[in-house]
C-alpha positions as YAML, in Angstrom:
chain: A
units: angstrom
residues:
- id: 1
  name: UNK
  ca: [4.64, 144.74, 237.83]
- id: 2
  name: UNK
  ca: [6.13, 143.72, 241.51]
- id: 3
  name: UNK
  ca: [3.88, 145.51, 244.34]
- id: 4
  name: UNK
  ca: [4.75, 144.78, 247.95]
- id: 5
  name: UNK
  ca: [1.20, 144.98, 250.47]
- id: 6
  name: UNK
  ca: [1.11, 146.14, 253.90]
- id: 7
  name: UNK
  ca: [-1.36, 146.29, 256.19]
- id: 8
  name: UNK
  ca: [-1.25, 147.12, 259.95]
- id: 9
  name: UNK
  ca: [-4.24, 148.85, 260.05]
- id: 10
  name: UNK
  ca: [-6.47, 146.88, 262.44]
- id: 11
  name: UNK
  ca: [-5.51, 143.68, 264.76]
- id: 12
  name: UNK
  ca: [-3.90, 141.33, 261.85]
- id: 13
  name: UNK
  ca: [-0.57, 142.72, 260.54]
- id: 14
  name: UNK
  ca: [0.25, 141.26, 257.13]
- id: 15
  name: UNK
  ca: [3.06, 141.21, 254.19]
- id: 16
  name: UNK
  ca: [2.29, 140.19, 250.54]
- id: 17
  name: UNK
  ca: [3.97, 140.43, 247.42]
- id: 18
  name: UNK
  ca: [2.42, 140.35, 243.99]
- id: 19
  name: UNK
  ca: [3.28, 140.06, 240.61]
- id: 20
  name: UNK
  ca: [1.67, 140.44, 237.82]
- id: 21
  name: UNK
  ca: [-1.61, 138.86, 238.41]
- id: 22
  name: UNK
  ca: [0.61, 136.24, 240.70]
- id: 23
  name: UNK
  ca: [0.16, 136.22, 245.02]
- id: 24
  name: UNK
  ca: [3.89, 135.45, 245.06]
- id: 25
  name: UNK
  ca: [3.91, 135.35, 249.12]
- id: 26
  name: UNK
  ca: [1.80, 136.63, 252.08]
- id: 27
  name: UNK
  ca: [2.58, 136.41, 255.70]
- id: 28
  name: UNK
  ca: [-0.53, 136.90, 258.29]
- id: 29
  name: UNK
  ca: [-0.43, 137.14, 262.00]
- id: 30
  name: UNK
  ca: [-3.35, 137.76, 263.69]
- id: 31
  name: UNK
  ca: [-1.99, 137.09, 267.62]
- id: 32
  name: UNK
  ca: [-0.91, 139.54, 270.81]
- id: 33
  name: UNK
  ca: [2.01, 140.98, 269.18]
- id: 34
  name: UNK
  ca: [2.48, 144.99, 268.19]
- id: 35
  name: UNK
  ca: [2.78, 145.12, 264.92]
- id: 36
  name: UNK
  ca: [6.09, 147.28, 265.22]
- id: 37
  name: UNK
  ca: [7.22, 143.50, 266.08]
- id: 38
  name: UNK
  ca: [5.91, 142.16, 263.61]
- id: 39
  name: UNK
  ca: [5.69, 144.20, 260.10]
- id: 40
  name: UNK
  ca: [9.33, 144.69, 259.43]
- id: 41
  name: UNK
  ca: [9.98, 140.97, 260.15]
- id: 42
  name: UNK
  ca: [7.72, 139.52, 258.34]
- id: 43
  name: UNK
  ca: [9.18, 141.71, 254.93]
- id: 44
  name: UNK
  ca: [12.31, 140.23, 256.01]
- id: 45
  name: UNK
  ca: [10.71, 137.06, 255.92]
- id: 46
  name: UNK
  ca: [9.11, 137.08, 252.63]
- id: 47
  name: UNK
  ca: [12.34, 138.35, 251.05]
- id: 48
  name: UNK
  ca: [14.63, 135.33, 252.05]
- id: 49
  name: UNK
  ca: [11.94, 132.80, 251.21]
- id: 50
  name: UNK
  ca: [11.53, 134.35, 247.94]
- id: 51
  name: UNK
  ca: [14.76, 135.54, 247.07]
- id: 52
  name: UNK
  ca: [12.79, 139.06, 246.77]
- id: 53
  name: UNK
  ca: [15.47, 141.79, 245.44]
- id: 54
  name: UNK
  ca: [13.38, 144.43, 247.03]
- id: 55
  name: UNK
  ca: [14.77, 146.91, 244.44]
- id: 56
  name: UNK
  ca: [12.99, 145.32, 241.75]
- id: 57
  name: UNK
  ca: [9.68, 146.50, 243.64]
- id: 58
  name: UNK
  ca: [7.60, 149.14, 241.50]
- id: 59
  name: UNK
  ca: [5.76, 150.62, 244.39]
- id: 60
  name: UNK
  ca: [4.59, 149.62, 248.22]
- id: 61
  name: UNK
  ca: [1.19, 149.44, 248.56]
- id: 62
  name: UNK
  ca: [-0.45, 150.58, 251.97]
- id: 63
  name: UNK
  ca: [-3.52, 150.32, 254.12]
- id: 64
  name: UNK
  ca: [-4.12, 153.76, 254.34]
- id: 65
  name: UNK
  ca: [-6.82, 153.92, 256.59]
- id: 66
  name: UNK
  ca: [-8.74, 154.37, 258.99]
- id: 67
  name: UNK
  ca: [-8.24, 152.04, 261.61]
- id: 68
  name: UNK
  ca: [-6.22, 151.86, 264.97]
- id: 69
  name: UNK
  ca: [-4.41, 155.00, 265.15]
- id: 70
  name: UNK
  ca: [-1.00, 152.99, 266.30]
- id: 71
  name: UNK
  ca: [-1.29, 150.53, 263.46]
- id: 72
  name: UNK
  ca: [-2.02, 153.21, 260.99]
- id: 73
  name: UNK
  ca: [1.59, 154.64, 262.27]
- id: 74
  name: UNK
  ca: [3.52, 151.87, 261.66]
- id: 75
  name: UNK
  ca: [2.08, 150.97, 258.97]
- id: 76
  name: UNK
  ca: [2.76, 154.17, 257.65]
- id: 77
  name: UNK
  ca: [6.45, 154.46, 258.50]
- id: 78
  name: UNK
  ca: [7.55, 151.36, 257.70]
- id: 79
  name: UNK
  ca: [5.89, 152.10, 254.07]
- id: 80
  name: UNK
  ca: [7.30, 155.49, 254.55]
- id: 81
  name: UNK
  ca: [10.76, 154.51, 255.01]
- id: 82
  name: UNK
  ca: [11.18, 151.30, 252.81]
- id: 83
  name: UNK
  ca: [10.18, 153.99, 250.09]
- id: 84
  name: UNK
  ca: [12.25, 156.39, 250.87]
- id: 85
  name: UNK
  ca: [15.31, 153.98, 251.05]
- id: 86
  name: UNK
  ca: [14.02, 152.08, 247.76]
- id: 87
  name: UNK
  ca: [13.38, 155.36, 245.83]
- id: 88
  name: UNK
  ca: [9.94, 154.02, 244.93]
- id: 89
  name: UNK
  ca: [6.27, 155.66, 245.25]
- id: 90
  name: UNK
  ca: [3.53, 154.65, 247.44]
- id: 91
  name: UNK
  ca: [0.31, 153.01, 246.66]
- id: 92
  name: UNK
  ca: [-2.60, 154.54, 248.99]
- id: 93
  name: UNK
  ca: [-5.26, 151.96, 249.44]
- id: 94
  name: UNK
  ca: [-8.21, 152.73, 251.59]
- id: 95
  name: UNK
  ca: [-8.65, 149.80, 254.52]
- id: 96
  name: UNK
  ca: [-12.20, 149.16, 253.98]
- id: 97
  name: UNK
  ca: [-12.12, 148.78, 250.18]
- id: 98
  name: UNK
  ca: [-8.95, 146.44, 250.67]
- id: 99
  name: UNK
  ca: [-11.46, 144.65, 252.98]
- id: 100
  name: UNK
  ca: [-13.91, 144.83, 250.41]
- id: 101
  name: UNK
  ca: [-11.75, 143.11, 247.62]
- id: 102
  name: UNK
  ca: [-10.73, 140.11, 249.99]
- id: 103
  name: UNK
  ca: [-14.66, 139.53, 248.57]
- id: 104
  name: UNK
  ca: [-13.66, 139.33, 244.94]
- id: 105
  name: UNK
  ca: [-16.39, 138.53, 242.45]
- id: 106
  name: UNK
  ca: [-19.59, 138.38, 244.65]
- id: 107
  name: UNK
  ca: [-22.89, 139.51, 243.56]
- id: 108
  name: UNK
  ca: [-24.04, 140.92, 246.97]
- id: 109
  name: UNK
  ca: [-22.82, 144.06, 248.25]
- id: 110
  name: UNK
  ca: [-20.21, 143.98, 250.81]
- id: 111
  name: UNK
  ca: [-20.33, 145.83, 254.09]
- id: 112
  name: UNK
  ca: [-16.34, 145.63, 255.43]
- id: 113
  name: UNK
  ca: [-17.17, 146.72, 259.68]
- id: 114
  name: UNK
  ca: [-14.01, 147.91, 261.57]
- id: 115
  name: UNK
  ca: [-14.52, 148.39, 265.63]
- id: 116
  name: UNK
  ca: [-14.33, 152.14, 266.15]
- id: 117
  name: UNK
  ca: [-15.10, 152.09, 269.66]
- id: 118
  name: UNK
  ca: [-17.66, 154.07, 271.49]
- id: 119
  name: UNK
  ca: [-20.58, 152.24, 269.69]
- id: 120
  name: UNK
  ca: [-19.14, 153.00, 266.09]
- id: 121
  name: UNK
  ca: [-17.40, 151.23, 263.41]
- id: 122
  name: UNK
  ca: [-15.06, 152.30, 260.82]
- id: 123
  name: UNK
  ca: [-17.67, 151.13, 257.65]
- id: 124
  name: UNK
  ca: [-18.49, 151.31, 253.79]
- id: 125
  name: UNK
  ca: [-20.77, 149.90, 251.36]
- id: 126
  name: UNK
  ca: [-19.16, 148.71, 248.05]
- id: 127
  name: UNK
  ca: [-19.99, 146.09, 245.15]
- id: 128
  name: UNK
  ca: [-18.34, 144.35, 242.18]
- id: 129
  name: UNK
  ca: [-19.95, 146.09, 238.99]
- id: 130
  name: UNK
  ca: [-18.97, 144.56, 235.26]
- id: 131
  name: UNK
  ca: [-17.35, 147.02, 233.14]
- id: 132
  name: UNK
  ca: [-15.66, 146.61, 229.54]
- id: 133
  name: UNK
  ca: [-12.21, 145.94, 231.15]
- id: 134
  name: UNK
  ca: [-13.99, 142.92, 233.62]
- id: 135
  name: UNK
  ca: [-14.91, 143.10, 236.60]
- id: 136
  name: UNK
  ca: [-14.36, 146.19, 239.71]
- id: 137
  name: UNK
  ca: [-14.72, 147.32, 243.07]
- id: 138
  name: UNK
  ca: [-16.92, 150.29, 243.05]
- id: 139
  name: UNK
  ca: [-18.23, 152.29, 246.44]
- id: 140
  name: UNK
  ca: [-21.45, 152.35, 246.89]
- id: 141
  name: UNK
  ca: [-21.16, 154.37, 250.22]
- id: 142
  name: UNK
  ca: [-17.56, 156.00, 251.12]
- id: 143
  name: UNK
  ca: [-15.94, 154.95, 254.13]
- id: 144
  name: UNK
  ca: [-16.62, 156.07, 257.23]
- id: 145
  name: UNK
  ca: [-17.42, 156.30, 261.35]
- id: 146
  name: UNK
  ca: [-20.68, 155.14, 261.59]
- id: 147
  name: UNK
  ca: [-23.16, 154.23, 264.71]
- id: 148
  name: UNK
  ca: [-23.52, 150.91, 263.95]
- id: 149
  name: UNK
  ca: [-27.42, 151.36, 263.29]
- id: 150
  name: UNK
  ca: [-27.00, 154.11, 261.00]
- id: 151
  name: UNK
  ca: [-24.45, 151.81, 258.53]
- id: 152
  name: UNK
  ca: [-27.67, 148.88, 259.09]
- id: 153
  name: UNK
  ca: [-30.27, 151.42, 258.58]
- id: 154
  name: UNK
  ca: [-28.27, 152.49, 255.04]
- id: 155
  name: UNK
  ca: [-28.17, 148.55, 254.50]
- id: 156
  name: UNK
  ca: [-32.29, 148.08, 254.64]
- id: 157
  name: UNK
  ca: [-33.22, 150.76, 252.66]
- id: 158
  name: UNK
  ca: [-30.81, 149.78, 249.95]
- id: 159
  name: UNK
  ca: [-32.76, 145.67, 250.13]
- id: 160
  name: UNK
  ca: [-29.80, 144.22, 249.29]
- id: 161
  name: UNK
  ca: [-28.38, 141.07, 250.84]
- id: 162
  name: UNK
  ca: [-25.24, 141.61, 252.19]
- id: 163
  name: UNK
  ca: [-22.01, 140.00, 253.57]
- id: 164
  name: UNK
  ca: [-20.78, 141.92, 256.60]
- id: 165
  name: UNK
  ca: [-16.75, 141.59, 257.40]
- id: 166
  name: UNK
  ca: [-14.01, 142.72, 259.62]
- id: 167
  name: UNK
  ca: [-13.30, 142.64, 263.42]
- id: 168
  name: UNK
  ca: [-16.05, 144.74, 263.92]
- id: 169
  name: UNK
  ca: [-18.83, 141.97, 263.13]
- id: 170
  name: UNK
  ca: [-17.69, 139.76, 266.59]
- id: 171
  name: UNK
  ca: [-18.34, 143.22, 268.38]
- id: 172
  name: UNK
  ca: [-21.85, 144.03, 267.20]
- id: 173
  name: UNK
  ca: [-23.00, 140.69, 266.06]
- id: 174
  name: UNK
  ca: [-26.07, 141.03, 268.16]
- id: 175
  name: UNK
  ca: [-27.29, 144.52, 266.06]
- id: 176
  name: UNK
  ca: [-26.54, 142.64, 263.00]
- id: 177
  name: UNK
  ca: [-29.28, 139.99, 264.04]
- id: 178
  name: UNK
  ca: [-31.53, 142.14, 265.63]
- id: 179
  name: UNK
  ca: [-31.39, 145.15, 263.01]
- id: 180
  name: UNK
  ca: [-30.60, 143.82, 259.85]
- id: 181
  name: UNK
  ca: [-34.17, 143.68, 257.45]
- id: 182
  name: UNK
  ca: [-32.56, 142.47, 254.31]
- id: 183
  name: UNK
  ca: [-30.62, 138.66, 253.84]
- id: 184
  name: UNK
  ca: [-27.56, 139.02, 254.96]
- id: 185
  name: UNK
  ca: [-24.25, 136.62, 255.83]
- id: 186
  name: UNK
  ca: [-20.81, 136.59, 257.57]
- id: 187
  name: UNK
  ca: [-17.75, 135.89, 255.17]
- id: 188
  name: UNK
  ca: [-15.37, 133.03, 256.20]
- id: 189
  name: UNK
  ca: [-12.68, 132.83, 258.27]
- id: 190
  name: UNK
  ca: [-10.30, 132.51, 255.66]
- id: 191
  name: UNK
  ca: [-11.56, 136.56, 254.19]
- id: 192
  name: UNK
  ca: [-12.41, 137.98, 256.94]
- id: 193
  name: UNK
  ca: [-9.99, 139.87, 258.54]
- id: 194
  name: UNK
  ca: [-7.10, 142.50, 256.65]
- id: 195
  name: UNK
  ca: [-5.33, 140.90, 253.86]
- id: 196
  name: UNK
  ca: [-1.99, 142.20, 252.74]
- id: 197
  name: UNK
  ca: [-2.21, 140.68, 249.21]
- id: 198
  name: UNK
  ca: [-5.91, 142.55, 248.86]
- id: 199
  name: UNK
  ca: [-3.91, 145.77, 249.63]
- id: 200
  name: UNK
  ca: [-1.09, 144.51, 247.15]
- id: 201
  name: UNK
  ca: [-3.66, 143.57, 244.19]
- id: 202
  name: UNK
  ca: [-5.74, 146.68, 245.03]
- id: 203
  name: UNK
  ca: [-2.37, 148.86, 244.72]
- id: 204
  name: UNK
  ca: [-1.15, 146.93, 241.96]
- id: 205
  name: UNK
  ca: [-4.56, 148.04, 239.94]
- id: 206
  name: UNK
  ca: [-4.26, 151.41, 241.15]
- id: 207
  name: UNK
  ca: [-0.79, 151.69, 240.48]
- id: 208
  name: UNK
  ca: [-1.26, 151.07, 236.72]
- id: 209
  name: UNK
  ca: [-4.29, 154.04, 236.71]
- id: 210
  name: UNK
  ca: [-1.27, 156.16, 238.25]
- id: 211
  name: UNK
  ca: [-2.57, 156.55, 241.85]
- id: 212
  name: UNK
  ca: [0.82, 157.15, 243.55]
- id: 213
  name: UNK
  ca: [2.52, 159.62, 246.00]
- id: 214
  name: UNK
  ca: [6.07, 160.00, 246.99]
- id: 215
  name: UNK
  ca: [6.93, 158.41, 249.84]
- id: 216
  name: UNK
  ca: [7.25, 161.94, 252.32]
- id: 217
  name: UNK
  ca: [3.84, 162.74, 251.19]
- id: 218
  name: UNK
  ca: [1.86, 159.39, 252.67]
- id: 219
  name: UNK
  ca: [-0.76, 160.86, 255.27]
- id: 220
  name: UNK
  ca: [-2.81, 157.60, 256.97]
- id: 221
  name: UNK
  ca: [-6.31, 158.49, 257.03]
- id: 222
  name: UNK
  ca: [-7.85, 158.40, 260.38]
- id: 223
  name: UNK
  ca: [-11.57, 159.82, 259.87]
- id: 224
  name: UNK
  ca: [-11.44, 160.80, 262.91]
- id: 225
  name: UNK
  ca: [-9.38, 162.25, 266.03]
- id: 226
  name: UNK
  ca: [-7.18, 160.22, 268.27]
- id: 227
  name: UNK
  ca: [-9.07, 159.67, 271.72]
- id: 228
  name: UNK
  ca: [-6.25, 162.00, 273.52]
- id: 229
  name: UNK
  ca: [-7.10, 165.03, 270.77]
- id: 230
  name: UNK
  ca: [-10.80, 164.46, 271.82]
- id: 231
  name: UNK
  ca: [-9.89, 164.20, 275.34]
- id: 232
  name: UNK
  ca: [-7.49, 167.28, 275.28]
- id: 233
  name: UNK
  ca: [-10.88, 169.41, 273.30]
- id: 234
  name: UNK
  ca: [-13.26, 168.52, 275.73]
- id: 235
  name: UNK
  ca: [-10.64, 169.46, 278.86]
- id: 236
  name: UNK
  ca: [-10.15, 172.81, 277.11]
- id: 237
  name: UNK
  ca: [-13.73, 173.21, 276.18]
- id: 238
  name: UNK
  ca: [-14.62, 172.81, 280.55]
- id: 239
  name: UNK
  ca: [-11.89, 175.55, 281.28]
...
């Protein structure tokens, strides 16, 4: 099995390919560039250094969402249209549990936090539960916008220690310290951010239980409206 990862969903944009149970390549940037500069190059990229016949690809795995509403789109139609050219289905894999997975193995639960804006993150609560088949990501609370106290408040009563992750941690850092009742951590630099080969093992897994759609079909997930829509409701609301 030969899944390609993308993720554009939040400030990194990244490229993976895996195989099997093999990270065959992954290309991260996490730097001022639009990721409509970036994504299709670094496919490119990963194709000449591996020799990569992208025909030979099962399915494209993407981060589905939510996130920043521009990334989302690019993400989405350069999945979009490499499947449509390809012929091959679409993985949809949820941001925050690809976010989640980068965590692989951990006894604590996992809190992924993506900076919504506004005083709200884009936020989950999953853990890694043993089952007959090994280990797997299950949600523990589904994704979504949260005031940052509200996700923290879920956290306490739960008494779990925790490792928070994602761009959104930098942003709220001080409400983590001040908030946060149960023991609690910050993952690593090197798992901290969007991984493309999370969203490529996560859609490789998913891909096998049948979780596709065609290509035409792909919808990002945004949980919420676009800051224009809101604007454009609350002009039309005053009139």
């Amino acid at each position: 099995m030969k899944i390609l990862g993308l993720d554009s969903s939040g400030l990194v944009a990244g490229a993976a390919v895996v195989e099997d149970d093999v990270l065959v390549a992954e290309y991260t940037v996490n730097y001022k560039k639009t990721h409509s500069q970036t994504l299709l190059p670094m496919v490119d990229e990963l194709r000449k250094m591996t020799e990569l016949d992208l025909s030979s690809l099962d399915a494209i795995a993407i981060a589905s969402g939510p996130g920043s509403f521009t990334g989302l789109r690019i993400g989405a139609a350069t999945a979009k249209g490499m499947g449509l050219a390809l012929e091959k289905p679409l993985v949809e894999v949820p941001t925050l549990e690809g976010l989640a997975y980068n965590l692989w193995g951990t006894d604590n639960l996992i809190c992924p936090l993506m900076d919504a804006r506004r005083n709200q993150v884009y936020t989950g609560l999953y853990e890694f539960v043993r089952t007959a088949e090994g280990l797997s990501l299950k949600t523990v609370a589904v994704q979504q916008t949260a005031d940052i106290g509200e996700i923290l408040e879920q956290i306490n009563l739960l008494g779990r220690q925790v490792i928070f992750l994602g761009d959104g941690v930098r942003v709220y850092e001080e409400n983590i310290w001040g908030r946060t009742r149960v023991p609690w951590i910050f993952a690593p630099p090197s798992c901290n951010r969007q991984r493309a080969s999370s969203i490529a093992a996560l859609g490789a897994l998913y891909y096998a239980q049948g979780k596709t759609v065609p290509a035409a079909a792909h919808r990002p997930e945004y949980l919420r409206k676009s800051q224009a829509e809101r604007e454009a409701e609350a002009k039309k609301r005053a009139e």
